[in-house]
CSV table of C-alpha atoms and ligand atoms in Angstrom, one decimal:
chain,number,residue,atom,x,y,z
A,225,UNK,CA,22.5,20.3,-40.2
A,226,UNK,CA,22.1,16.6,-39.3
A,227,UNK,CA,23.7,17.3,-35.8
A,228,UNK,CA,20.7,20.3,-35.3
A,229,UNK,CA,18.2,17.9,-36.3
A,230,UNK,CA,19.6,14.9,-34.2
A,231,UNK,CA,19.6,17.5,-31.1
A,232,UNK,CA,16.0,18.5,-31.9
A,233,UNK,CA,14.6,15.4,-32.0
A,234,UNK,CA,16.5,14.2,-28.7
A,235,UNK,CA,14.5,17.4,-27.4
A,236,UNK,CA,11.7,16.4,-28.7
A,237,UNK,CA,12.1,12.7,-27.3
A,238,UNK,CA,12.4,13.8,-23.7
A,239,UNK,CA,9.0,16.7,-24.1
A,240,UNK,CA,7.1,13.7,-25.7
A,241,UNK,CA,8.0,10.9,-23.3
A,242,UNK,CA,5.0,9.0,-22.6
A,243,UNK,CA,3.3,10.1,-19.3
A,244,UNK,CA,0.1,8.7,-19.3
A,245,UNK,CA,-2.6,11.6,-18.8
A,246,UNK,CA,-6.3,11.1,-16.8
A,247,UNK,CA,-8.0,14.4,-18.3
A,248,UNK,CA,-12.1,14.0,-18.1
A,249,UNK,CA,-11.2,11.1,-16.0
A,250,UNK,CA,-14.0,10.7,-13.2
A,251,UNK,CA,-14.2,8.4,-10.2
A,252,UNK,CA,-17.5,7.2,-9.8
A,253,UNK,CA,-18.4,5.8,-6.4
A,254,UNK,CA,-21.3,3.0,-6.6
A,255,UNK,CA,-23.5,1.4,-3.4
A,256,UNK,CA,-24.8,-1.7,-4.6
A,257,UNK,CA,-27.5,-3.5,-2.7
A,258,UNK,CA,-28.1,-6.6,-4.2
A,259,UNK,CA,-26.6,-9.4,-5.0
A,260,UNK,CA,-27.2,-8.8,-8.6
A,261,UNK,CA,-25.7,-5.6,-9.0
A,262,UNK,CA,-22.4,-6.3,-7.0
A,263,UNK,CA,-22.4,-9.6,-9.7
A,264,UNK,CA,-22.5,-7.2,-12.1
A,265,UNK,CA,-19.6,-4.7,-10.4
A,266,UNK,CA,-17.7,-8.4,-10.4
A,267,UNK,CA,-18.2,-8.8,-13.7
A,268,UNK,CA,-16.9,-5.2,-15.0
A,269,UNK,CA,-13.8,-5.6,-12.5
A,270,UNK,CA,-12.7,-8.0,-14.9
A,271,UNK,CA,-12.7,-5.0,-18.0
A,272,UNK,CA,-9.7,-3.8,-19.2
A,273,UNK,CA,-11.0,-0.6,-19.3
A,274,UNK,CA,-12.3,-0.1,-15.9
A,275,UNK,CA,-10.1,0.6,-13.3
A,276,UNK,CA,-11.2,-0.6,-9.9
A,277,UNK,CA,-9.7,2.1,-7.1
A,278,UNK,CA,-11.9,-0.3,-4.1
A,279,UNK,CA,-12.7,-3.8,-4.7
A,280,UNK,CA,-16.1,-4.9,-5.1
A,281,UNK,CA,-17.7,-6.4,-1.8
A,282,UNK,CA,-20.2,-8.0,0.8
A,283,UNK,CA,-19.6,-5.9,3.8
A,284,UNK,CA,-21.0,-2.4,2.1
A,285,UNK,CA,-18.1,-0.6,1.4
A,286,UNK,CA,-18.9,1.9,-1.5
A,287,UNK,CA,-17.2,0.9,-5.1
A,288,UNK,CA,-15.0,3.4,-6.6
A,289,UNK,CA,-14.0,3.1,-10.4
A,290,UNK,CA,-12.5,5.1,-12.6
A,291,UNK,CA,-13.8,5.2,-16.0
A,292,UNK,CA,-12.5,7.1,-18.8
A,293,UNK,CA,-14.2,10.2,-20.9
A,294,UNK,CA,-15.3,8.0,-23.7
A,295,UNK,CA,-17.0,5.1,-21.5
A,296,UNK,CA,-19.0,7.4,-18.9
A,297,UNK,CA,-21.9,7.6,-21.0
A,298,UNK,CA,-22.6,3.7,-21.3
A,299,UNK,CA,-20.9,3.7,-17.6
A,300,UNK,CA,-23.3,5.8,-16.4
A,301,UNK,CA,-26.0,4.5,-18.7
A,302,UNK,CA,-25.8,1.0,-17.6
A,303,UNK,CA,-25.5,1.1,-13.6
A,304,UNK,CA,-28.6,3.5,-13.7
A,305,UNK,CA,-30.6,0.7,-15.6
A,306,UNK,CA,-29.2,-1.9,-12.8
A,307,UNK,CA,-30.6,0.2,-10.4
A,308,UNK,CA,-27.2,1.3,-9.1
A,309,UNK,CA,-27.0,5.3,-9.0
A,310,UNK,CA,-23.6,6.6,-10.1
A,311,UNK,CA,-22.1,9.4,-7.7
A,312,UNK,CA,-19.4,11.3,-9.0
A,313,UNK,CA,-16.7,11.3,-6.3
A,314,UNK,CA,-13.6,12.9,-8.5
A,315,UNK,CA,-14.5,14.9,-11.2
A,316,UNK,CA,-11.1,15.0,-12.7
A,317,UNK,CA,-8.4,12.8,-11.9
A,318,UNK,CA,-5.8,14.4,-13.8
A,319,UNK,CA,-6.4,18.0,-12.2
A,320,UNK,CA,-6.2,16.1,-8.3
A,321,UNK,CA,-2.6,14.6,-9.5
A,322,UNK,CA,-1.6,18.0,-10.6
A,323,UNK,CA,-2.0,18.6,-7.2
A,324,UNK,CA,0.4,15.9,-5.6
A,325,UNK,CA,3.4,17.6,-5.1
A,326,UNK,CA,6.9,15.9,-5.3
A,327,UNK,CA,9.6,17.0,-3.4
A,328,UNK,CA,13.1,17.3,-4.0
A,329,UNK,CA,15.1,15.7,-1.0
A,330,UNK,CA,18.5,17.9,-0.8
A,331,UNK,CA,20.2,15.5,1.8
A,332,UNK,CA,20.6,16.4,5.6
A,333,UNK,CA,17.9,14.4,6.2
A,334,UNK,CA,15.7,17.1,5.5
A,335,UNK,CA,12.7,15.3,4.3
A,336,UNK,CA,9.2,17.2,5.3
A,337,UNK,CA,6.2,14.7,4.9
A,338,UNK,CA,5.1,17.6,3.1
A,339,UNK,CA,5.3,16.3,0.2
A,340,UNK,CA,5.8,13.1,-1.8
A,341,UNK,CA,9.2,11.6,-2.8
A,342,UNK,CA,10.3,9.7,-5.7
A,343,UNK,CA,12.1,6.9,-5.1
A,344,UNK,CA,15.7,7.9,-5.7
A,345,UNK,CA,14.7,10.6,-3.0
A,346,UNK,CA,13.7,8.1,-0.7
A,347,UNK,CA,16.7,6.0,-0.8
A,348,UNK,CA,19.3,8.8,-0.9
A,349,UNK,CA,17.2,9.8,2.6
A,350,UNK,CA,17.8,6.1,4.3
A,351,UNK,CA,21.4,6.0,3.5
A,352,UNK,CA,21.6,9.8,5.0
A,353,UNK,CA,19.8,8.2,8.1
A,354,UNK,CA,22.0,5.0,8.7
A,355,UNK,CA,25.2,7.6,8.0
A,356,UNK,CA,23.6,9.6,11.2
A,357,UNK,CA,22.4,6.6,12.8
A,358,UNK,CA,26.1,4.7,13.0
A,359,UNK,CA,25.8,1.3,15.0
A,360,UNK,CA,22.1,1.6,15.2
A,361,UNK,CA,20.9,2.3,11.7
A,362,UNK,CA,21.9,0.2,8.5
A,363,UNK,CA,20.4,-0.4,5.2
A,364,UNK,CA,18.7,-3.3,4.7
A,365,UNK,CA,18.5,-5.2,0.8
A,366,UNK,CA,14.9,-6.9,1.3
A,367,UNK,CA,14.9,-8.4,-2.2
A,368,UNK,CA,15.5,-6.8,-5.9
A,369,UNK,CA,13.1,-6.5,-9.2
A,370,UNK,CA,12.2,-7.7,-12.4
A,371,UNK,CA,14.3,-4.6,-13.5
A,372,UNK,CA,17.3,-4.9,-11.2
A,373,UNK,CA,16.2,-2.3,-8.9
A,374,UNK,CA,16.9,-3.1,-4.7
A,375,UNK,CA,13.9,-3.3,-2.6
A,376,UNK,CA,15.9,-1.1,0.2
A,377,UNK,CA,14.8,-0.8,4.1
A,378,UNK,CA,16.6,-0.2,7.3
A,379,UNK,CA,17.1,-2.2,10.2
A,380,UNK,CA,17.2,-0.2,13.1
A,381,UNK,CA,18.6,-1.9,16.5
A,382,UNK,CA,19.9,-0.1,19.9
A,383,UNK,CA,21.2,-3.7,20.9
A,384,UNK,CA,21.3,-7.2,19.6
A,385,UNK,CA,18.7,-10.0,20.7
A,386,UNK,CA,15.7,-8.0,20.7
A,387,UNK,CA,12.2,-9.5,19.3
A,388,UNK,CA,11.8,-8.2,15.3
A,389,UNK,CA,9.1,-6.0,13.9
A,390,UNK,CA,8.8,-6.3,9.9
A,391,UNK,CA,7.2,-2.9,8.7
A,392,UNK,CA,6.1,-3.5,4.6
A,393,UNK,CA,5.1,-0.5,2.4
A,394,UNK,CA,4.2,0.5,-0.8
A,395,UNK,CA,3.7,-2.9,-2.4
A,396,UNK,CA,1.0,-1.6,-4.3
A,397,UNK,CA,2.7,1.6,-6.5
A,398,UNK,CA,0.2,3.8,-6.9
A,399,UNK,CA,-1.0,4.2,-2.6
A,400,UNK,CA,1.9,6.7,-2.6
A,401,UNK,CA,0.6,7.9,1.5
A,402,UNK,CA,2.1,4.6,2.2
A,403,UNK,CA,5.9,4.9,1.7
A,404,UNK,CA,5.2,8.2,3.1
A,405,UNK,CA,3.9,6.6,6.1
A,406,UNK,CA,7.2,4.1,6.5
A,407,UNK,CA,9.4,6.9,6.4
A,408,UNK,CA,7.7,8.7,8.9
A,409,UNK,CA,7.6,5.6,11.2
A,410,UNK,CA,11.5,5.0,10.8
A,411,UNK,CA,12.0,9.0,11.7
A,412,UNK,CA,9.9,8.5,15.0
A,413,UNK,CA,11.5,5.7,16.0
A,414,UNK,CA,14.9,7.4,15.6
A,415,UNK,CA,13.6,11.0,17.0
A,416,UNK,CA,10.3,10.8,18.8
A,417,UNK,CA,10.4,12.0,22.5
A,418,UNK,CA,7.4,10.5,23.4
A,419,UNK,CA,8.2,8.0,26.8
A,420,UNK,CA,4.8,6.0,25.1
A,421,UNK,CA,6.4,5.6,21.7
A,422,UNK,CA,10.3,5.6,23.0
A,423,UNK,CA,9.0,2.5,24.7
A,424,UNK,CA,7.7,0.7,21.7
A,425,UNK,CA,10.7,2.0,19.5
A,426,UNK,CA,13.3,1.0,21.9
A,427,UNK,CA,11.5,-2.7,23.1
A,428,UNK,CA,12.1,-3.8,19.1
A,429,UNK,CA,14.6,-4.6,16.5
A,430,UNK,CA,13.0,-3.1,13.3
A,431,UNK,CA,13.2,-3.8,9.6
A,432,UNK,CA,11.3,-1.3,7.8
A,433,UNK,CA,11.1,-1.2,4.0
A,434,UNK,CA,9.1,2.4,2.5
A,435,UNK,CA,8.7,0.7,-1.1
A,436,UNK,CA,8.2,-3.0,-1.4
A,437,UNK,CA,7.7,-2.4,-5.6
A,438,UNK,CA,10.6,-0.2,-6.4
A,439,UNK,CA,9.9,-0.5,-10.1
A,440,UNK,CA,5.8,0.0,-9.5
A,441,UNK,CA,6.5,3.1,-7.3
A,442,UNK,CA,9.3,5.1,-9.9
A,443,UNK,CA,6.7,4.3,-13.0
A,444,UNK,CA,4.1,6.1,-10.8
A,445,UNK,CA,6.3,8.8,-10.9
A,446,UNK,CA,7.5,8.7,-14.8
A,447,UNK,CA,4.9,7.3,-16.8
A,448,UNK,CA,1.4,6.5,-15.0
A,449,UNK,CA,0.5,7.9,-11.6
A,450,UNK,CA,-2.2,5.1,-11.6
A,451,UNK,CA,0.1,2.1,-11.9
A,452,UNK,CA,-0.7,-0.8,-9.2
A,453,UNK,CA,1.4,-3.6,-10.2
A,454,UNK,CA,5.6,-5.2,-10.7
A,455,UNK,CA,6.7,-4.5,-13.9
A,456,UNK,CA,7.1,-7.8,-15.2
A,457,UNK,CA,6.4,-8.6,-18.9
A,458,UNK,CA,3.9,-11.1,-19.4
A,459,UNK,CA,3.4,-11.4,-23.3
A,460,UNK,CA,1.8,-7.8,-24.6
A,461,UNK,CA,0.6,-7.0,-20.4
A,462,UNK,CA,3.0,-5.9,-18.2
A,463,UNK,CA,3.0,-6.7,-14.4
A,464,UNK,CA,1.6,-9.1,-12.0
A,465,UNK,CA,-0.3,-7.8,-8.7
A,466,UNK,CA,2.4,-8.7,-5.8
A,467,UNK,CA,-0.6,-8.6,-3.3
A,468,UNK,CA,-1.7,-11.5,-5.0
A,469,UNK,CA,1.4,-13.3,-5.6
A,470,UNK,CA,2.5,-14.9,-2.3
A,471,UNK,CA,2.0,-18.5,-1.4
A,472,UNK,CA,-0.8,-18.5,0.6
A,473,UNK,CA,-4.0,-19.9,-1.1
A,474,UNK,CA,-2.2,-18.3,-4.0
A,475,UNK,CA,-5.0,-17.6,-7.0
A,476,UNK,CA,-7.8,-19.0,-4.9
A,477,UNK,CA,-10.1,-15.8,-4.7
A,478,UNK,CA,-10.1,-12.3,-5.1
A,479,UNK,CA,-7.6,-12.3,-8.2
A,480,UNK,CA,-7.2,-12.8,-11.8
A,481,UNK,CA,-5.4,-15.1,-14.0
A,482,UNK,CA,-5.7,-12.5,-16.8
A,483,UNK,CA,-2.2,-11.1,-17.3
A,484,UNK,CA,-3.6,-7.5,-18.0
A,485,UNK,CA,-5.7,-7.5,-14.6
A,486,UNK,CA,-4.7,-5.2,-12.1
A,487,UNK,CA,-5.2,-7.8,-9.8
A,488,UNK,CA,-3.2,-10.7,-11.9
A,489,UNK,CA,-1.9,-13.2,-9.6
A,490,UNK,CA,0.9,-13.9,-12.0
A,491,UNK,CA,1.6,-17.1,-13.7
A,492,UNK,CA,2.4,-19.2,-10.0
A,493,UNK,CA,2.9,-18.4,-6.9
A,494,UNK,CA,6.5,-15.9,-6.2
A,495,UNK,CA,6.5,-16.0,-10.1
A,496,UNK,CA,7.7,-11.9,-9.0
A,497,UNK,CA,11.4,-11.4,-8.1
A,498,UNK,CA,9.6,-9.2,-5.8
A,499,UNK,CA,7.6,-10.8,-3.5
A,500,UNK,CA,10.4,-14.3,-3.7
A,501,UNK,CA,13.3,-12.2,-2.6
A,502,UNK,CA,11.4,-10.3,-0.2
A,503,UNK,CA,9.8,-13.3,1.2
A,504,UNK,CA,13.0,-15.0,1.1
A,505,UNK,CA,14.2,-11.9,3.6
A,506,UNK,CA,11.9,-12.5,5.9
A,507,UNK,CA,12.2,-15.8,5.7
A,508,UNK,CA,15.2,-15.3,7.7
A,509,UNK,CA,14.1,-13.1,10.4
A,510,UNK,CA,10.8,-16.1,10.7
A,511,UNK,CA,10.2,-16.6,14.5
A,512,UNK,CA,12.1,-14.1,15.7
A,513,UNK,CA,9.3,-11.4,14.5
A,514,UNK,CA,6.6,-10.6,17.2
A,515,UNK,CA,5.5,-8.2,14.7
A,516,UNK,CA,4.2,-7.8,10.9
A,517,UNK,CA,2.7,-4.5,9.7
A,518,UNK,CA,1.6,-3.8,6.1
A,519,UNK,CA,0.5,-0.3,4.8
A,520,UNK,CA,-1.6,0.0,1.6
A,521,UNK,CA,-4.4,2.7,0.8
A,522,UNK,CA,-7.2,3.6,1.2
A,523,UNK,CA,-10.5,2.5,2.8
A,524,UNK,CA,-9.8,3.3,6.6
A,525,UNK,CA,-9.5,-0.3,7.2
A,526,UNK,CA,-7.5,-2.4,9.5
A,527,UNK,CA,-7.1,-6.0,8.2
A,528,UNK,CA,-6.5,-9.3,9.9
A,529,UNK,CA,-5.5,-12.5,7.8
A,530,UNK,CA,-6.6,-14.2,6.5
A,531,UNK,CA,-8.1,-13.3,3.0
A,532,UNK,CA,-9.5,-16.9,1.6
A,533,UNK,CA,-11.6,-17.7,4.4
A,534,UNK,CA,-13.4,-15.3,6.7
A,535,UNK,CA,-13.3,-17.9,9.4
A,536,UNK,CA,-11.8,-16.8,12.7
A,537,UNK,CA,-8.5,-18.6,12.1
A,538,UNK,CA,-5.3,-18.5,14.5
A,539,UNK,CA,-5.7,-15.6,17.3
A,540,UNK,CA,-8.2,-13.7,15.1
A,541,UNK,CA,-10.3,-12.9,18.2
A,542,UNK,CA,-7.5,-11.8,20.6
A,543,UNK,CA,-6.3,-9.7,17.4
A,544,UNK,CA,-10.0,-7.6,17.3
A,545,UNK,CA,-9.3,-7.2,20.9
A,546,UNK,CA,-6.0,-5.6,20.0
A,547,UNK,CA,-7.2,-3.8,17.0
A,548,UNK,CA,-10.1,-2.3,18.5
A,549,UNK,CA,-8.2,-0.9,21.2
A,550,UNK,CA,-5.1,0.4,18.3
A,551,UNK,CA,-8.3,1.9,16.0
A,552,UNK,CA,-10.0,3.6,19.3
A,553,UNK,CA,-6.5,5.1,20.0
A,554,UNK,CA,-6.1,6.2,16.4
A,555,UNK,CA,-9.3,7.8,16.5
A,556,UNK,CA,-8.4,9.9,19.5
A,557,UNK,CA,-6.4,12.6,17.8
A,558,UNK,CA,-8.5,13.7,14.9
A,559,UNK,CA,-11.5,11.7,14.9
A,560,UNK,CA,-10.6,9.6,12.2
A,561,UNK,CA,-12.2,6.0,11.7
A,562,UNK,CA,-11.5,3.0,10.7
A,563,UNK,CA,-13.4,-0.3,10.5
A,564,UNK,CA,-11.7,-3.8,11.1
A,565,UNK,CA,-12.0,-6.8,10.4
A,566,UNK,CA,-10.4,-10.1,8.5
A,567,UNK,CA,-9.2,-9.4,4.7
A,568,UNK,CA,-12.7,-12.0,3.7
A,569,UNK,CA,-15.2,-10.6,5.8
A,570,UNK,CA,-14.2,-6.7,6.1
A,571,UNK,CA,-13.1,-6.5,2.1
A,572,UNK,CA,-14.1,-9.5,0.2
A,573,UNK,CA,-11.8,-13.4,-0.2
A,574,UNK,CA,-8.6,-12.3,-1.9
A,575,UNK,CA,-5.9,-14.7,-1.8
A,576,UNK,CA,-2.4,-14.2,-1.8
A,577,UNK,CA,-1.1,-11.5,0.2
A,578,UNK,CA,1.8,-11.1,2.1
A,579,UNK,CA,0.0,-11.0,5.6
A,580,UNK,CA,-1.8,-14.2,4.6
A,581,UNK,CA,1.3,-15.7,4.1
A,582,UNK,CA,3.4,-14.5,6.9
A,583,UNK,CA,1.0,-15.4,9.4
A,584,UNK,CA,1.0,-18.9,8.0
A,585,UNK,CA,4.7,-19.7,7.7
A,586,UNK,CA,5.7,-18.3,11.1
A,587,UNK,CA,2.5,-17.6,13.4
A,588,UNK,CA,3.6,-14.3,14.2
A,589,UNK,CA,1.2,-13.1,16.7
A,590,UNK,CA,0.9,-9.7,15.6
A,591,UNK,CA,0.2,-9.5,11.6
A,592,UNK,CA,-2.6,-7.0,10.5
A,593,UNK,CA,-2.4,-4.5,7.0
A,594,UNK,CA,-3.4,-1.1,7.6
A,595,UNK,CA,-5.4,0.3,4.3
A,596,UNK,CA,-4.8,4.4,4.9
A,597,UNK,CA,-6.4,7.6,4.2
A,598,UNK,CA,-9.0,8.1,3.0
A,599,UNK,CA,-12.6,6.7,2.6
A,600,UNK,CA,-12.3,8.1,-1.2
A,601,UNK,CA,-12.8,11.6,-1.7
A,602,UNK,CA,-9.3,11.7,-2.6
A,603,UNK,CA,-8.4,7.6,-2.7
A,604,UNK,CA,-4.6,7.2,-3.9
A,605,UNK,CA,-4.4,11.1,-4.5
A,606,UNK,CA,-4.6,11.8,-0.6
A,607,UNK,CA,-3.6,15.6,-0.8
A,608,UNK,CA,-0.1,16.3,1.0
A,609,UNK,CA,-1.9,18.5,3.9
A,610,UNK,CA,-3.1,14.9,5.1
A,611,UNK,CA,0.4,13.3,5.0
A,612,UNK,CA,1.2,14.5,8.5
A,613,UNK,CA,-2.1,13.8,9.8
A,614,UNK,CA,-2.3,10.7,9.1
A,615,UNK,CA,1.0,9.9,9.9
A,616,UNK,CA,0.3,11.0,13.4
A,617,UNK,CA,-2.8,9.0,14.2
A,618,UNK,CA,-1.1,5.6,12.9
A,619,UNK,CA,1.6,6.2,15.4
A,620,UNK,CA,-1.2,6.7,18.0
A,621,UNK,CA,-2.6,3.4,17.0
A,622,UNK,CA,0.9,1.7,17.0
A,623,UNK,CA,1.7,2.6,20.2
A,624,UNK,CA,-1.7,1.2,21.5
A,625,UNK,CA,-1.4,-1.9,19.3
A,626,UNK,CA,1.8,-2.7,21.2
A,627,UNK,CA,0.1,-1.8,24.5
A,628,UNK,CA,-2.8,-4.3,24.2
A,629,UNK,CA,-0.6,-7.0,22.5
A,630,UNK,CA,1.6,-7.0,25.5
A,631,UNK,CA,-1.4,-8.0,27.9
A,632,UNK,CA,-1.7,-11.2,25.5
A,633,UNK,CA,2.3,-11.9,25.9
A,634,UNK,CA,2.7,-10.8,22.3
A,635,UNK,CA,5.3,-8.8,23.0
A,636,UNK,CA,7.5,-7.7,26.0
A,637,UNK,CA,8.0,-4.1,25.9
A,638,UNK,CA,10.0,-2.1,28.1
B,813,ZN,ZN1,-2.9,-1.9,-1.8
C-alpha cells in the first residue's frame, strides 16, 4: 500500500511539474509619441509584472509587452488615459507556444530546421557533425554555467592559420530562431554548394556556439517558454541578463540593478559564469578574429556597437556602408527588411553586451548583432514555417557582409 501510494505520487510529481502557463496572456503593441508617454513605458519596464518583449525607445520602434489576464484592464485603462492606444498584437500567448513544435533529433545528422530543438538535441547533433566532419570539425567548450552545464560550439577549419569568425547565439533563452539560426549557419558552411558562400565558408576558421545560455535555453523548454536570463540565484530572483553583464560600460544604461529585472545587469560586471568563461574563450582567439556576429530576436534590426553612446565610434561609418549593402542583399530573396543602425541610436543606450565589449577589447573590424524575425506579430514565437526562411536571407546577407568588408581590407577572402 505504501509502495502504490509512493508510485502515485511520483506520477503525480512528474504530471504536476511546474511549467509556467501564459493562458489569456496578450501582447500588446504601443507607439508612443511623446516624450511623456515613452517616460511612462520606462517607468512600467521596471514592473515585475510587465514583461517587456521590445525595449522602450527614441527611434519609433513599436513597444510590445506582455501583460497578464488580471492586469489588462488597468493596462489597457491607463495607456488609453496617456494618450497611448493599446493594439492587441497576440491575443493569446499560450495558444502561439502550443504551436512551436519541438523536434526530436534521432542522430544522422538529420536535423530539419523544421522545427525547434532542445538543447540535448542540439548538442547530440554537433558531436554527430564533428564525428562526420573528422579533421575539420571539433567541438568547442566556450565556457560552462551557473548549473554546470557546457556552453558547446564547433570550430570548423579546412586548414590552420586562417583569420577567425566568432558566431554567438542564443544568449538570450527565450529568441529560440536564434540557435536555430547557428545551426543552420554551421550546416552551410559544411554543405552549401554555393561558389558565393563556399568562398566565405572556406576563407575563415569558424567558432560557432548555437546556445550561449545553456541553462536559459533548457528552462525555456521545461519550465517557462518566456525565460530571458542565466539562472543564477540572486536572493528570492533568479538570473541576471547576460546581455547586460559584459564589461563594457557595464550597468551604465539600458539595465537594471533590480535582481528580478529581466534586464538585471547582475551584481558586477562577468558576475555570470557565463558571459566570464565565454569571454575568457574568446579572449583567446582576440586579434586573430576579423569577424564577430551575434544573433538575438526580434525587431529586424542589424546592430552596430556601441550601446552607451550613439556616437559614431571606431569604423561605425565604414560598418553602415557594409551593413547596408549585407541588409540590401538580405532583402533580395523575400523582401524582408531590416533597419540598422548603432545599439544607442537604432534601439535605445543599453550597456553591457557582448558586441560592445568585443569590439572594445580587440577592435575586430567586423562586430554587428543581428536581432531576427520578426517585427512582432509572432516576436520570440516566430512559427517554424519561418525558420527556413529566415535562415536563408541571413546567409544572403552574410555572404554580402563579407563581400563589402573585403573592399575595406576587413577580410581577405578567397
Ligand atoms: Zn536578445
Amino acid at each position: 500500500m505504501k509502495l502504490i501510494f509512493l508510485l502515485l505520487l511520483a506520477a503525480w510529481g512528474v504530471c504536476a511539474e511546474d511549467v509556467a502557463k501564459f493562458d489569456g496572456y496578450k501582447v500588446f503593441r504601443m507607439s508612443p509619441k511623446t516624450q511623456e508617454q515613452n517616460d511612462l513605458l520606462l517607468n512600467l519596464a521596471t514592473s515585475d509584472d510587465l514583461d517587456f518583449w521590445t525595449e522602450v525607445n527614441n527611434a519609433g520602434i513599436p513597444v510590445d509587452v506582455m501583460v497578464k489576464p488580471e492586469d489588462q484592464k488597468a493596462f489597457t485603462n491607463a495607456m488609453l488615459k496617456n494618450g497611448m492606444n493599446p493594439e492587441i498584437y497576440i491575443e493569446d500567448v499560450q495558444s502561439l507556444i502550443e504551436t512551436q513544435t519541438v523536434g526530436r533529433y534521432a542522430g544522422e545528422r538529420a536535423m530539419t530546421w523544421t522545427n525547434y530543438y532542445s538543447l540535448t538535441d542540439i548538442y547530440k547533433w554537433l558531436a554527430d557533425t564533428a564525428a562526420a566532419n573528422p579533421g575539420v570539425v571539433s567541438v568547442v567548450v566556450g565556457g560552462t554555467t551557473s548549473q554546470g552545464r557546457q556552453i558547446r560550439g564547433v570550430k570548423i577549419a579546412k586548414s590552420s592559420g586562417k583569420r577567425v569568425v566568432v558566431v554567438e547565439g542564443g544568449i538570450h533563452a527565450r529568441e529560440w530562431i536564434s540557435p536555430a539560426t547557428v545551426t543552420w549557419i554551421i550546416n552551410e558552411i559544411l554543405t552549401s554548394t554555393d561558389p558565393a558562400f563556399r568562398k566565405v565558408a572556406d576563407s575563415f576558421e569558424w567558432h560557432l556556439f548555437p546556445s550561449t545560455n545553456p541553462d536559459g535555453y533548457e528552462f525555456t523548454f521545461t519550465s517557462n517558454r518566456m525565460w530571458r536570463k542565466t539562472r543564477t540565484q540572486y536572493g528570492s530572483c533568479i538570473g541576471a541578463d547576460p546581455n547586460r553583464n559584459w564589461n563594457a560600460h557595464w550597468m551604465e544604461q539600458g539595465t537594471s540593478n533590480q535582481p528580478c529585472s529581466d534586464t538585471y545587469g547582475g551584481p558586477r560586471a562577468f558576475s555570470e559564469i557565463e558571459t566570464s568563461s565565454f569571454s575568457s574563450y574568446i579572449r583567446t582567439l582576440g586579434s586573430r578574429m576579423d569577424a564577430y556576429i551575434s544573433f538575438h530576436s526580434y525587431s529586424q534590426l542589424l546592430l552596430l556597437p556601441y550601446g552607451h553612446t550613439s556616437a559614431p565610434l571606431d569604423n561605425y561609418t565604414q560598418m553602415m556602408q557594409i551593413g547596408r549593402a549585407a541588409l540590401t542583399a538580405l532583402a533580395r530573396r523575400y523582401g524582408t527588411s531590416y533597419q540598422i543602425g548603432n545599439i544607442a541610436e537604432a534601439i535605445y543606450p543599453a550597456s553591457g553586451g557582448s558586441i560592445d565589449w568585443v569590439k572594445q577589447e580587440f577592435k575586430t573590424p567586423i562586430v554587428v548583432c543581428y536581432e531576427l524575425r520578426d517585427t512582432g506579430r509572432y516576436g520570440f514565437l516566430l512559427p517554424t514555417n519561418q525558420i527556413i526562411p529566415n535562415n536563408q536571407e541571413i546567409i544572403d546577407s552574410l555572404i554580402a557582409m563579407f563581400v563589402e568588408g573585403e573592399k575595406f581590407g576587413y577580410v581577405t577572402l578567397g
